[in-house]
C-alpha positions as a printed NumPy array, in Angstrom:
array([[ -0.065,   0.088,   0.016],
       [  1.257,   3.435,  -0.895],
       [  0.134,   6.283,   1.422],
       [  1.104,  10.099,   1.29 ],
       [ -0.285,  12.934,   3.06 ],
       [ -0.444,  16.283,   1.588],
       [ -0.737,  19.547,   4.054],
       [ -2.1  ,  22.968,   3.062],
       [ -0.493,  25.127,   5.784],
       [ -3.001,  28.176,   5.131],
       [ -5.997,  25.834,   5.886],
       [ -4.057,  23.305,   8.177],
       [ -5.674,  20.697,   6.177],
       [ -4.722,  17.195,   5.31 ],
       [ -5.569,  15.309,   1.965],
       [ -4.299,  11.601,   1.534],
       [ -3.313,   9.575,  -1.409],
       [ -3.879,   5.913,  -0.915],
       [ -2.894,   3.651,  -3.656],
       [ -2.586,  -0.153,  -4.112],
       [  0.713,  -0.813,  -5.685],
       [ -0.302,  -4.127,  -6.918],
       [ -3.235,  -2.928,  -9.307],
       [ -2.054,   0.629,  -9.744],
       [ -5.287,   2.136,  -8.423],
       [ -5.572,   5.016,  -5.938],
       [ -8.051,   7.144,  -4.26 ],
       [ -7.651,  10.677,  -2.716],
       [ -9.401,  11.127,   0.79 ],
       [-10.537,  14.696,   1.635],
       [ -9.061,  16.242,  -1.611],
       [ -8.526,  19.934,  -1.703],
       [ -9.899,  21.773,  -4.541],
       [ -6.597,  22.132,  -6.263],
       [ -5.255,  18.506,  -6.395],
       [ -2.467,  18.909,  -8.936],
       [  0.305,  18.037,  -6.521],
       [ -1.373,  14.949,  -5.592],
       [ -2.001,  14.006,  -9.039],
       [  1.772,  14.531,  -9.905],
       [  2.853,  12.223,  -7.101],
       [  0.23 ,   9.579,  -8.297],
       [  1.735,   9.689, -11.77 ],
       [  5.337,   9.539, -10.326],
       [  4.541,   6.528,  -8.32 ],
       [  2.852,   4.772, -11.316],
       [ -0.703,   4.985,  -9.788],
       [ -3.954,   6.037, -11.51 ],
       [ -6.363,   7.958,  -9.24 ],
       [ -9.755,   6.199,  -9.824],
       [-11.708,   7.399,  -6.942],
       [-12.08 ,  10.083,  -4.266],
       [-13.877,  10.271,  -1.078],
       [-14.613,  12.732,   1.944],
       [-15.366,  12.333,   5.443],
       [-18.067,  15.167,   5.518],
       [-19.524,  18.013,   3.852],
       [-16.622,  20.486,   4.729],
       [-17.215,  24.037,   5.991],
       [-13.475,  25.214,   6.113],
       [-12.25 ,  24.563,   2.434],
       [-13.637,  23.806,  -0.903],
       [-13.756,  19.999,  -1.624],
       [-12.071,  18.892,  -4.729],
       [-14.071,  15.917,  -5.179],
       [-16.461,  17.473,  -7.97 ],
       [-13.488,  18.812,  -9.663],
       [-11.731,  15.414,  -9.766],
       [-14.875,  13.708, -11.188],
       [-14.886,  16.357, -13.93 ],
       [-11.289,  16.281, -14.754],
       [-10.34 ,  12.623, -14.226],
       [-13.795,  10.791, -14.08 ],
       [-13.099,   9.38 , -10.737],
       [-15.707,   7.556,  -8.806],
       [-16.999,   9.38 ,  -5.605],
       [-17.74 ,   7.749,  -2.351],
       [-19.976,  10.268,  -0.514],
       [-21.773,  10.007,   2.933],
       [-25.278,   9.132,   2.875],
       [-25.736,   9.721,   6.618],
       [-27.609,  12.575,   8.286],
       [-31.008,  13.832,   7.401],
       [-32.19 ,  15.496,   4.161],
       [-30.301,  18.734,   5.196],
       [-26.962,  16.895,   4.864],
       [-27.296,  15.258,   1.372],
       [-24.901,  16.07 ,  -1.384],
       [-26.698,  17.813,  -4.136],
       [-24.401,  17.734,  -7.157],
       [-24.269,  13.914,  -7.744],
       [-26.431,  13.594, -10.887],
       [-24.491,  12.437, -13.875],
       [-21.576,  11.468, -11.933],
       [-20.154,   8.019, -10.814],
       [-21.264,   8.244,  -7.153],
       [-21.523,   5.513,  -4.516],
       [-23.367,   6.8  ,  -1.363],
       [-21.98 ,   5.005,   1.823],
       [-23.04 ,   4.693,   5.375],
       [-22.345,   2.84 ,   8.562],
       [-21.023,  -0.633,   7.725],
       [-20.382,   0.119,   3.971],
       [-17.33 ,  -1.468,   2.369],
       [-15.495,  -0.657,  -0.822],
       [-12.043,  -1.42 ,  -2.215],
       [ -9.347,   0.293,  -4.204],
       [ -7.393,  -2.449,  -5.548],
       [ -6.599,  -4.724,  -2.566],
       [ -7.143,  -2.167,   0.147],
       [-10.343,  -2.294,   2.003],
       [-12.294,   0.757,   3.225],
       [-14.934,   0.171,   5.99 ],
       [-17.24 ,   3.089,   6.718],
       [-18.012,   4.116,  10.446],
       [-20.65 ,   6.698,  11.001],
       [-18.992,   9.173,  13.706],
       [-21.321,  12.1  ,  13.941],
       [-20.818,  15.074,  16.268],
       [-18.676,  17.573,  14.277],
       [-21.404,  17.257,  11.7  ],
       [-24.498,  14.835,  11.33 ],
       [-23.072,  13.132,   8.206],
       [-19.503,  12.734,   9.255],
       [-17.946,   9.469,   8.616],
       [-14.331,   7.849,   9.049],
       [-12.601,   5.034,   7.132],
       [-10.941,   1.964,   8.745],
       [ -8.274,   0.706,   6.225],
       [ -7.125,  -2.933,   5.808],
       [ -4.322,  -3.683,   3.366],
       [ -5.034,  -6.975,   2.142],
       [ -2.431,  -6.599,  -0.542],
       [  0.242,  -6.604,   2.184],
       [ -1.23 ,  -9.979,   3.531],
       [ -3.105,  -8.207,   6.371],
       [ -6.318,  -9.495,   7.777],
       [ -6.751,  -6.618,  10.436],
       [ -7.328,  -2.935,  10.03 ],
       [ -3.969,  -0.982,  10.255],
       [ -5.603,   2.409,  10.782],
       [ -8.446,   4.997,  10.473],
       [ -8.956,   8.02 ,   8.497],
       [-10.968,  10.263,  10.984],
       [-11.47 ,  13.53 ,   9.149],
       [-12.828,  16.073,  11.542],
       [-13.793,  13.492,  14.187],
       [-10.527,  12.842,  15.938],
       [ -7.471,  14.989,  15.75 ],
       [ -3.972,  14.738,  17.409],
       [ -4.689,  15.77 ,  20.901],
       [ -8.328,  17.053,  20.251],
       [-11.647,  16.269,  18.675],
       [-13.958,  18.089,  16.118],
       [-15.875,  21.021,  17.497],
       [-19.736,  20.518,  17.212],
       [-20.674,  24.268,  17.306],
       [-19.811,  25.197,  13.741],
       [-23.206,  24.564,  12.164],
       [-24.864,  26.821,  14.715],
       [-22.27 ,  29.624,  14.954],
       [-21.208,  29.728,  11.304],
       [-23.904,  28.145,   9.221],
       [-26.853,  29.589,  11.468],
       [-28.498,  26.19 ,  11.957],
       [-30.12 ,  26.716,  15.478],
       [-29.845,  24.26 ,  18.468],
       [-27.43 ,  21.988,  16.713],
       [-24.277,  22.693,  18.974],
       [-25.272,  20.771,  22.174],
       [-27.003,  18.187,  20.156],
       [-23.76 ,  17.544,  18.122],
       [-21.665,  17.484,  21.432],
       [-23.882,  14.684,  22.758],
       [-23.353,  12.801,  19.359],
       [-19.531,  13.289,  19.652],
       [-19.659,  11.758,  22.994],
       [-21.004,   8.482,  21.764],
       [-18.731,   8.553,  18.877],
       [-15.737,   9.019,  21.127],
       [-16.818,   6.139,  23.119],
       [-16.985,   3.998,  20.012],
       [-13.567,   5.211,  19.066],
       [-12.083,   4.077,  22.24 ],
       [-12.973,   0.422,  21.458],
       [-10.731,   0.41 ,  18.53 ],
       [ -7.329,  -1.415,  18.884],
       [ -4.494,   0.451,  20.494],
       [ -2.202,  -0.239,  17.472],
       [ -4.328,   1.46 ,  14.793],
       [ -2.907,   4.492,  13.224],
       [ -4.953,   7.737,  13.254],
       [ -4.858,  10.039,  10.241],
       [ -6.841,  13.21 ,  10.929],
       [ -8.157,  15.81 ,   8.472],
       [ -6.406,  18.727,  10.084],
       [ -3.467,  19.956,  11.985],
       [ -2.539,  22.827,  14.265],
       [ -3.824,  26.13 ,  13.189],
       [ -7.355,  24.793,  11.943],
       [-10.392,  26.526,  13.316],
       [-12.232,  22.882,  13.397],
       [-10.989,  22.363,  16.869],
       [ -9.554,  24.363,  19.827],
       [ -6.28 ,  22.538,  20.731],
       [ -5.005,  20.653,  17.613],
       [ -1.659,  19.112,  17.69 ],
       [  0.853,  19.884,  15.12 ],
       [  2.07 ,  15.916,  14.774],
       [  0.553,  14.797,  11.477],
       [ -0.5  ,  11.326,  12.805],
       [ -1.104,   9.312,  15.848],
       [ -2.553,   6.005,  17.229],
       [ -5.573,   4.926,  18.896],
       [ -3.706,   3.955,  21.847],
       [ -1.844,   7.197,  22.149],
       [ -5.173,   9.409,  21.92 ],
       [ -6.826,   7.305,  24.431],
       [ -3.848,   8.149,  26.956],
       [ -3.403,  11.891,  26.111],
       [ -6.487,  13.348,  24.176],
       [ -8.528,  15.22 ,  26.728],
       [-11.759,  14.028,  24.979],
       [-10.831,  10.249,  25.646],
       [-10.334,  10.796,  29.416],
       [-13.685,  12.405,  30.222],
       [-16.091,   9.476,  31.112],
       [-19.238,  11.667,  32.19 ],
       [-21.33 ,  12.871,  29.227],
       [-22.423,  15.978,  30.898],
       [-18.937,  17.201,  31.672],
       [-17.773,  16.053,  28.279],
       [-20.405,  18.308,  26.422],
       [-19.673,  21.317,  28.658],
       [-15.863,  20.904,  28.094],
       [-16.255,  20.421,  24.451],
       [-18.457,  23.455,  24.093],
       [-16.167,  25.771,  26.131],
       [-13.785,  28.387,  24.743],
       [-14.097,  27.261,  21.127],
       [-12.529,  29.83 ,  18.767],
       [-14.465,  32.267,  16.559],
       [-16.296,  30.447,  13.569],
       [-15.031,  32.16 ,  10.333],
       [-17.677,  33.751,   8.436],
       [-16.965,  32.048,   5.2  ],
       [-17.627,  28.781,   6.831],
       [-21.111,  29.096,   6.152],
       [-20.518,  29.847,   2.365],
       [-18.166,  26.702,   2.312],
       [-20.943,  24.391,   3.933],
       [-23.316,  25.449,   0.948],
       [-20.92 ,  25.21 ,  -1.703],
       [-19.714,  21.652,  -0.87 ],
       [-23.289,  20.529,  -0.37 ],
       [-24.592,  22.095,  -3.721],
       [-21.356,  21.448,  -5.703],
       [-18.44 ,  23.868,  -6.064],
       [-17.895,  25.57 ,  -9.424],
       [-15.675,  23.815, -11.799],
       [-12.393,  25.419, -12.452],
       [-11.626,  25.736, -16.172],
       [ -8.58 ,  28.009, -16.081],
       [ -6.879,  30.471, -14.067],
       [ -5.887,  33.246, -16.541],
       [ -6.377,  36.603, -14.882],
       [ -5.776,  39.923, -16.483],
       [ -2.993,  42.239, -15.397],
       [ -3.859,  46.058, -15.237],
       [ -0.97 ,  47.963, -16.543],
       [ -1.717,  51.528, -16.348],
       [ -2.603,  54.218, -13.729],
       [ -5.653,  55.305, -15.486],
       [ -7.06 ,  51.744, -15.769],
       [ -6.546,  51.153, -12.069],
       [ -8.197,  54.424, -11.07 ],
       [-11.128,  53.355, -13.041],
       [-11.496,  50.145, -11.026],
       [-11.186,  52.154,  -7.787],
       [-14.442,  53.854,  -8.897],
       [-16.296,  50.629,  -9.127],
       [-18.08 ,  50.105,  -5.736],
       [-18.103,  46.241,  -6.434],
       [-14.361,  46.132,  -6.576],
       [-12.465,  45.084,  -3.445],
       [ -8.705,  46.043,  -3.74 ],
       [ -6.607,  43.373,  -1.895],
       [ -2.788,  44.259,  -1.341],
       [ -0.957,  41.122,  -0.417],
       [  2.466,  42.875,  -0.018],
       [  4.27 ,  42.541,   3.519],
       [  2.914,  45.008,   5.965],
       [  6.234,  46.977,   6.434],
       [  6.038,  47.821,   2.647],
       [  2.343,  48.692,   2.651],
       [  2.195,  51.11 ,   5.734],
       [  3.64 ,  53.942,   3.784],
       [  2.308,  52.945,   0.377],
       [ -1.213,  51.976,   1.041],
       [ -3.776,  52.427,  -2.024],
       [ -6.787,  54.339,  -0.708],
       [ -9.539,  52.002,  -0.066],
       [ -7.218,  48.75 ,  -0.229],
       [ -6.855,  46.331,   2.492],
       [ -3.453,  44.759,   3.116],
       [ -3.531,  40.964,   3.935],
       [  0.134,  39.773,   3.583],
       [  0.512,  36.634,   1.623],
       [  1.675,  34.197,   4.277],
       [  0.352,  31.176,   6.076],
       [ -2.431,  33.36 ,   7.641],
       [ -3.655,  34.698,   4.321],
       [ -6.408,  32.299,   3.443],
       [ -7.904,  32.729,   6.807],
       [ -8.099,  36.507,   7.033],
       [ -9.303,  36.8  ,   3.416],
       [-12.267,  34.424,   4.3  ],
       [-12.937,  36.857,   7.108],
       [-12.573,  40.111,   5.433],
       [-13.481,  39.515,   1.768],
       [-17.041,  39.374,   0.774],
       [-18.351,  36.678,  -2.004],
       [-20.188,  39.48 ,  -3.698],
       [-17.005,  41.546,  -4.093],
       [-14.612,  41.314,  -7.217],
       [-11.069,  41.443,  -6.148],
       [ -8.286,  43.521,  -7.788],
       [ -4.986,  42.129,  -6.249],
       [ -1.733,  44.016,  -5.603],
       [  0.745,  41.045,  -5.878],
       [  4.239,  40.298,  -7.215],
       [  4.158,  38.147, -10.338],
       [  5.715,  35.069,  -8.618],
       [  3.137,  34.911,  -6.071],
       [  0.036,  35.068,  -8.244],
       [ -0.531,  31.735,  -9.102],
       [ -0.471,  30.577,  -5.327],
       [ -2.482,  33.49 ,  -4.324],
       [ -5.265,  32.38 ,  -7.056],
       [ -5.121,  28.729,  -5.572],
       [ -5.398,  30.002,  -2.058],
       [ -8.525,  32.163,  -2.573],
       [-10.174,  29.688,  -4.734],
       [ -9.543,  27.05 ,  -1.9  ],
       [-12.381,  28.906,  -0.051],
       [-14.443,  29.671,  -3.297],
       [-13.319,  33.411,  -3.593],
       [-13.292,  33.034,  -7.328],
       [-14.188,  36.582,  -8.244],
       [-10.484,  37.638,  -9.047],
       [-10.979,  40.512, -11.738],
       [ -7.362,  41.457, -12.199],
       [ -3.892,  41.626, -10.767],
       [ -1.626,  44.966, -10.148],
       [  2.024,  44.999, -10.38 ],
       [  3.32 ,  46.825,  -7.274],
       [  5.577,  48.938,  -9.526],
       [  2.487,  50.676, -10.862],
       [  1.748,  52.273,  -7.334],
       [  4.809,  54.757,  -7.808],
       [  2.465,  56.7  , -10.1  ],
       [ -0.46 ,  56.699,  -7.586],
       [ -1.764,  59.13 ,  -4.838],
       [ -1.129,  56.89 ,  -1.833],
       [ -2.023,  56.981,   1.977],
       [ -0.328,  55.611,   5.011],
       [ -0.941,  54.367,   8.635],
       [  1.607,  54.725,  11.225],
       [  3.441,  51.958,  13.244],
       [  4.429,  53.106,  16.767],
       [  6.611,  51.977,  19.648],
       [  5.246,  50.737,  22.987],
       [  6.524,  53.857,  24.712],
       [  4.811,  56.18 ,  22.256],
       [  1.65 ,  53.952,  22.444],
       [  1.655,  54.473,  26.263],
       [  2.16 ,  58.12 ,  25.728],
       [ -0.818,  58.587,  23.516],
       [ -3.144,  56.144,  25.214],
       [ -4.896,  59.01 ,  27.298],
       [ -5.941,  60.819,  24.258],
       [ -6.738,  57.773,  22.025],
       [ -9.37 ,  54.94 ,  21.528],
       [ -7.212,  51.788,  22.366],
       [ -8.478,  49.022,  20.097],
       [ -7.626,  45.191,  20.751],
       [ -8.106,  43.312,  17.695],
       [ -7.205,  39.67 ,  19.058],
       [ -9.57 ,  36.837,  19.279],
       [-12.005,  36.342,  22.131],
       [ -9.981,  33.839,  24.111],
       [ -6.892,  35.912,  24.103],
       [ -8.925,  38.71 ,  25.18 ],
       [-10.361,  37.057,  28.153],
       [ -6.93 ,  35.984,  29.222],
       [ -5.838,  39.627,  29.69 ],
       [ -5.875,  42.96 ,  28.   ],
       [ -4.504,  46.576,  28.311],
       [ -6.412,  48.527,  30.784],
       [ -8.889,  50.917,  28.961],
       [ -8.825,  48.849,  25.806],
       [-11.833,  48.024,  23.822],
       [-12.228,  44.731,  22.083],
       [-13.037,  44.627,  18.263],
       [-12.152,  41.238,  16.78 ],
       [-10.09 ,  41.729,  13.508],
       [-12.353,  39.493,  11.371],
       [-15.443,  41.655,  11.938],
       [-13.449,  45.13 ,  11.884],
       [-15.229,  46.202,   8.554],
       [-18.354,  46.57 ,  10.698],
       [-16.844,  49.239,  12.83 ],
       [-19.112,  52.162,  13.346],
       [-16.914,  54.48 ,  15.387],
       [-16.658,  58.169,  14.553],
       [-14.344,  58.459,  11.62 ],
       [-12.171,  61.19 ,  13.36 ],
       [-11.407,  59.081,  16.469],
       [ -7.733,  58.671,  17.126],
       [ -7.368,  54.928,  17.184],
       [ -4.363,  53.095,  18.826],
       [ -4.433,  49.39 ,  17.811],
       [ -2.908,  46.303,  19.134],
       [ -2.975,  42.559,  18.753],
       [ -0.619,  39.985,  20.123],
       [  2.515,  40.561,  18.072],
       [  1.763,  43.389,  15.747],
       [  0.744,  41.277,  12.508],
       [ -3.057,  41.299,  12.848],
       [ -3.007,  45.076,  14.173],
       [ -1.223,  45.931,  11.   ],
       [ -4.041,  44.244,   8.795],
       [ -6.609,  46.094,  11.072],
       [ -4.884,  49.477,  10.45 ],
       [ -5.452,  49.053,   6.8  ],
       [ -8.986,  47.964,   7.233],
       [ -9.849,  51.112,   9.229],
       [ -8.167,  53.167,   6.704],
       [-10.14 ,  51.651,   3.81 ],
       [-13.297,  52.653,   5.861],
       [-12.271,  56.245,   6.03 ],
       [-10.579,  56.644,   9.462],
       [ -8.085,  59.142,   9.391],
       [ -6.052,  58.825,  12.523],
       [ -4.854,  55.163,  12.913],
       [ -1.746,  53.876,  14.389],
       [ -0.764,  50.473,  15.412],
       [  1.81 ,  49.236,  18.1  ],
       [  4.821,  47.09 ,  17.089],
       [  5.272,  43.982,  19.039],
       [  1.658,  44.174,  20.089],
       [  0.325,  43.131,  23.666],
       [  3.368,  41.052,  24.436],
       [  5.691,  43.797,  23.966],
       [  3.369,  45.975,  26.063],
       [  3.384,  43.441,  28.9  ],
       [  7.261,  43.03 ,  28.724],
       [  7.833,  46.684,  28.934]])
């Protein structure tokens, strides 16, 4: 059996390529929308991808299952669990087998047994794998999706918080308790391959180690130790991170079927006049992907700066609306990866790119980065704004500060002349926040280098 994981660090998401080396067949588990890297590895290993499957209707990224069915004609194995609200709606005309508890399917000499493991979502399933080609008669591992992570389990509150489906969080938590008890009955030696790693919003304390075993999780995963259902539910629902606003769109897209990507050819605006015309278009969102230390003194009026790094996709999902057309300031060498990152959460409306060199001809604006000492001196006359998340805020904040989570900063309704002093944990998020407020017309915006951590140290 051939097994390789693929990790998208911007989404903290794992896809898996599993192949039978005797027959040359392979399957992708929880494929990303852009599966080109996986396909390249399969070809290199002499494998033909004949199938794809997913553990549930994802809320945090666009599934690549439909794209693979379109591009390669693969067979899809999709969950048939859950009620009518949790059924895939794009299967007509495709080679699809709906699976549920107890279903068995094979890729060459590798067997996949389906376990219904609800809790994160009602339709969630896991796959127990047996490698008959290697002579085994017992399962070697389980693909758990968003059910069991390394050190944590999937959160059950996303349907309620992000998708707006009332009264599902507590119900999901009770279902998760029952699924966990079942997981604990699996043999200790079985490998665990999760759907996410550290950095995902699908749990609150995911580990960075890419895989584990059932026995290790039973010993060290907090969820395996709590025997009382009432206390388990209370702990599972407590202190979960904010649910990104784009999760609601992802759930809808993956249920109804993502748009098929045909090509990624995006035009490039090459003149000041053409760019200024775009700036007059109310439906256009100007996204600057350069590092914040370059943007603070060369900010296009109305633009928001989200630096292209491992946090890029997350903050784009929070701050870009799906009804906006994006004009993106980006270096040429980053554009292809930027497109893939945005399309991974269905932000497909990319109208054009702008080369940063064009900005030399533009009338630009700035925001100011200030030291801790200057921040302290200006606090009495300023509005101190903390853009960290809820958990960080609850753990401690600067006296007199006001909490405005970065992901919702475009909703700010303060007086536009308010002198604003911003901070986050280390300075990266407050820099994004400064550009957000400038885009809204706030005239006096400063953010603190080093953030809350530097303030406390000082």
